[in-house]
mmCIF file of C-alpha atoms in Angstrom:
data_model
loop_
_atom_site.group_PDB
_atom_site.id
_atom_site.type_symbol
_atom_site.label_atom_id
_atom_site.label_comp_id
_atom_site.label_asym_id
_atom_site.label_seq_id
_atom_site.Cartn_x
_atom_site.Cartn_y
_atom_site.Cartn_z
ATOM 1 C CA MET A 1 175.503 18.440 121.622
ATOM 2 C CA LYS A 2 173.884 18.678 118.183
ATOM 3 C CA ARG A 3 174.501 14.957 117.695
ATOM 4 C CA MET A 4 172.706 14.120 120.978
ATOM 5 C CA ILE A 5 169.722 16.279 120.036
ATOM 6 C CA LEU A 6 169.561 14.683 116.578
ATOM 7 C CA ALA A 7 169.787 11.172 118.053
ATOM 8 C CA GLY A 8 167.070 11.986 120.575
ATOM 9 C CA SER A 9 164.840 13.380 117.836
ATOM 10 C CA LEU A 10 165.346 10.232 115.760
ATOM 11 C CA VAL A 11 164.340 8.041 118.692
ATOM 12 C CA VAL A 12 161.150 10.072 119.201
ATOM 13 C CA VAL A 13 160.255 9.866 115.484
ATOM 14 C CA ILE A 14 160.888 6.117 115.322
ATOM 15 C CA THR A 15 159.006 5.413 118.524
ATOM 16 C CA SER A 16 156.005 7.476 117.557
ATOM 17 C CA THR A 17 155.615 6.228 113.998
ATOM 18 C CA ALA A 18 157.141 2.796 113.565
ATOM 19 C CA HIS A 19 155.588 0.652 116.177
ATOM 20 C CA ALA A 20 152.669 -1.576 116.555
ATOM 21 C CA LEU A 21 152.420 -4.139 119.250
ATOM 22 C CA ILE A 22 152.577 -7.842 118.610
ATOM 23 C CA GLY A 23 149.024 -9.068 119.099
ATOM 24 C CA GLU A 24 147.283 -6.019 117.608
ATOM 25 C CA THR A 25 144.308 -6.604 115.313
ATOM 26 C CA GLU A 26 144.182 -5.513 111.680
ATOM 27 C CA SER A 27 141.984 -2.537 112.587
ATOM 28 C CA GLN A 28 144.491 -1.460 115.260
ATOM 29 C CA LEU A 29 147.324 -1.789 112.736
ATOM 30 C CA THR A 30 145.421 0.332 110.208
ATOM 31 C CA LYS A 31 144.723 2.945 112.866
ATOM 32 C CA ARG A 32 148.415 3.059 113.753
ATOM 33 C CA TYR A 33 149.965 2.944 110.248
ATOM 34 C CA GLY A 34 147.174 3.994 107.912
ATOM 35 C CA ASP A 35 145.961 1.994 104.950
ATOM 36 C CA SER A 36 147.937 -1.081 104.015
ATOM 37 C CA LEU A 37 150.080 -1.196 100.895
ATOM 38 C CA GLY A 38 148.613 -4.649 100.329
ATOM 39 C CA ASP A 39 150.210 -8.023 100.706
ATOM 40 C CA ILE A 40 153.948 -8.391 100.109
ATOM 41 C CA PRO A 41 155.287 -11.842 99.177
ATOM 42 C CA THR A 42 158.279 -13.061 101.213
ATOM 43 C CA GLU A 43 160.357 -16.195 100.795
ATOM 44 C CA ALA A 44 160.375 -17.051 104.473
ATOM 45 C CA PHE A 45 156.848 -16.214 105.622
ATOM 46 C CA GLY A 46 154.609 -16.146 102.575
ATOM 47 C CA SER A 47 152.517 -12.998 102.258
ATOM 48 C CA VAL A 48 152.793 -10.280 104.885
ATOM 49 C CA ARG A 49 150.666 -7.151 105.115
ATOM 50 C CA GLY A 50 152.698 -4.101 104.060
ATOM 51 C CA PHE A 51 152.611 -0.683 105.683
ATOM 52 C CA MET A 52 154.700 2.478 105.514
ATOM 53 C CA ALA A 53 156.018 4.206 108.599
ATOM 54 C CA THR A 54 158.262 7.239 108.665
ATOM 55 C CA GLY A 55 161.564 5.923 107.322
ATOM 56 C CA TYR A 56 160.490 2.259 107.253
ATOM 57 C CA VAL A 57 158.645 -0.348 105.277
ATOM 58 C CA VAL A 58 156.869 -2.693 107.680
ATOM 59 C CA GLY A 59 155.689 -6.193 106.828
ATOM 60 C CA ILE A 60 153.308 -7.793 109.299
ATOM 61 C CA ALA A 61 152.389 -11.463 109.489
ATOM 62 C CA ILE A 62 148.802 -11.738 110.653
ATOM 63 C CA VAL A 63 147.880 -15.053 112.248
ATOM 64 C CA ASP A 64 144.373 -15.710 113.572
ATOM 65 C CA GLY A 65 143.510 -12.031 113.067
ATOM 66 C CA VAL A 66 146.420 -10.524 115.034
ATOM 67 C CA SER A 67 149.977 -9.402 114.391
ATOM 68 C CA SER A 68 152.390 -12.247 115.153
ATOM 69 C CA MET A 69 155.540 -10.954 113.433
ATOM 70 C CA GLU A 70 156.609 -7.509 112.322
ATOM 71 C CA MET A 71 159.468 -7.042 109.905
ATOM 72 C CA PHE A 72 161.172 -3.648 109.588
ATOM 73 C CA SER A 73 163.428 -2.385 106.826
ATOM 74 C CA LYS A 74 164.631 1.168 106.391
ATOM 75 C CA ASN A 75 163.246 2.837 103.260
ATOM 76 C CA ASN A 76 166.771 3.167 101.861
ATOM 77 C CA ARG A 77 167.630 -0.454 102.847
ATOM 78 C CA SER A 78 170.613 0.725 104.896
ATOM 79 C CA GLU A 79 171.911 -0.914 108.050
ATOM 80 C CA MET A 80 170.086 -0.179 111.286
ATOM 81 C CA THR A 81 172.099 1.270 114.135
ATOM 82 C CA PRO A 82 172.068 -0.429 117.549
ATOM 83 C CA THR A 83 170.015 2.526 118.845
ATOM 84 C CA GLU A 84 167.404 2.092 116.094
ATOM 85 C CA ILE A 85 167.155 -1.635 116.806
ATOM 86 C CA GLU A 86 166.829 -1.088 120.550
ATOM 87 C CA THR A 87 164.172 1.577 120.009
ATOM 88 C CA LEU A 88 162.126 -0.659 117.704
ATOM 89 C CA LEU A 89 162.408 -3.653 120.042
ATOM 90 C CA LYS A 90 161.191 -1.626 123.029
ATOM 91 C CA ALA A 91 158.456 0.134 121.035
ATOM 92 C CA ASN A 92 157.095 -3.144 119.713
ATOM 93 C CA GLY A 93 157.426 -5.101 122.919
ATOM 94 C CA PRO A 94 157.688 -2.929 126.016
ATOM 95 C CA GLY A 95 159.813 -4.460 128.723
ATOM 96 C CA GLU A 96 163.402 -5.555 129.095
ATOM 97 C CA TRP A 97 165.155 -7.283 126.186
ATOM 98 C CA ILE A 98 168.312 -9.363 126.531
ATOM 99 C CA SER A 99 170.805 -10.248 123.824
ATOM 100 C CA GLU A 100 171.326 -13.938 123.090
ATOM 101 C CA SER A 101 174.214 -15.662 121.401
ATOM 102 C CA ILE A 102 173.453 -17.112 118.010
ATOM 103 C CA ASN A 103 175.506 -19.411 115.793
ATOM 104 C CA GLN A 104 174.640 -17.591 112.573
ATOM 105 C CA PRO A 105 177.046 -15.107 111.009
ATOM 106 C CA ASN A 106 175.414 -11.739 110.275
ATOM 107 C CA TRP A 107 172.539 -12.381 112.693
ATOM 108 C CA LYS A 108 171.722 -10.999 116.129
ATOM 109 C CA ARG A 109 168.952 -12.210 118.441
ATOM 110 C CA TRP A 110 167.192 -10.782 121.482
ATOM 111 C CA ARG A 111 164.493 -12.183 123.721
ATOM 112 C CA ARG A 112 162.239 -10.274 126.049
ATOM 113 C CA VAL A 113 162.958 -11.208 129.658
ATOM 114 C CA ASP A 114 159.454 -12.636 130.108
ATOM 115 C CA GLY A 115 160.098 -14.913 127.096
ATOM 116 C CA THR A 116 157.055 -13.760 125.108
ATOM 117 C CA LEU A 117 158.851 -12.031 122.209
ATOM 118 C CA VAL A 118 161.926 -12.659 120.057
ATOM 119 C CA GLY A 119 163.849 -10.145 117.952
ATOM 120 C CA LEU A 120 166.141 -11.118 115.064
ATOM 121 C CA TYR A 121 168.316 -8.788 113.015
ATOM 122 C CA ASP A 122 169.673 -9.894 109.652
ATOM 123 C CA ALA A 123 172.750 -7.658 109.264
ATOM 124 C CA LYS A 124 173.282 -8.860 105.688
ATOM 125 C CA ARG A 125 169.835 -7.825 104.426
ATOM 126 C CA HIS A 126 169.167 -5.165 107.110
ATOM 127 C CA PHE A 127 165.838 -6.558 108.311
ATOM 128 C CA LEU A 128 164.647 -6.550 111.912
ATOM 129 C CA TYR A 129 162.047 -9.190 112.775
ATOM 130 C CA ILE A 130 160.066 -8.964 116.007
ATOM 131 C CA SER A 131 157.744 -11.864 116.712
ATOM 132 C CA SER A 132 155.748 -13.665 119.320
ATOM 133 C CA LYS A 133 157.537 -16.667 120.793
ATOM 134 C CA SER A 134 155.025 -19.014 119.170
ATOM 135 C CA PHE A 135 155.598 -17.464 115.730
ATOM 136 C CA TYR A 136 159.361 -17.636 116.243
ATOM 137 C CA ASP A 137 159.160 -21.265 117.315
ATOM 138 C CA ALA A 138 157.185 -22.087 114.153
ATOM 139 C CA GLN A 139 158.870 -19.766 111.623
ATOM 140 C CA GLY A 140 161.843 -17.799 112.960
ATOM 141 C CA ALA A 141 164.078 -20.743 113.675
ATOM 142 C CA LYS A 142 163.478 -21.868 110.080
ATOM 143 C CA LEU A 143 164.588 -18.417 108.865
ATOM 144 C CA GLU A 144 167.821 -18.685 110.846
ATOM 145 C CA LYS A 145 168.533 -22.165 109.437
ATOM 146 C CA GLN A 146 167.882 -20.989 105.847
ATOM 147 C CA SER A 147 170.371 -18.162 106.236
ATOM 148 C CA HIS A 148 173.064 -20.573 107.420
ATOM 149 C CA THR A 149 172.886 -22.526 104.162
ATOM 150 C CA GLU A 150 173.221 -19.425 101.920
#
């Protein structure tokens, strides 16, 4: 019983603090997360705007003034549980998500049923990426290919 209450509390905390919606403007992101930590360089995506959320560091790729990809990592860099991943996917892209097969070891992928969003989880580095389909088509597939050569 205590475990269920703790899990439920964790879901509420994650949902209320670690979500922005793909397509939000910089001012909406600042309202949701507070002031940015500044730009964080990444190998795969160049600079992303950094924010802190309860328990997470969030990197957001802003394209044409709106969030196109949001990258989540737990503050302690530990693995995300399936419940945490599901909660973040649904908080960042309301609607039904379906799991997809992927040919990359240590990677999991989901797509929203309407096809507008893609989620990728790098189980080796413990990063969850949630992006618009257009951002994924341009950048996410490249990320998956890079990981296969490592």
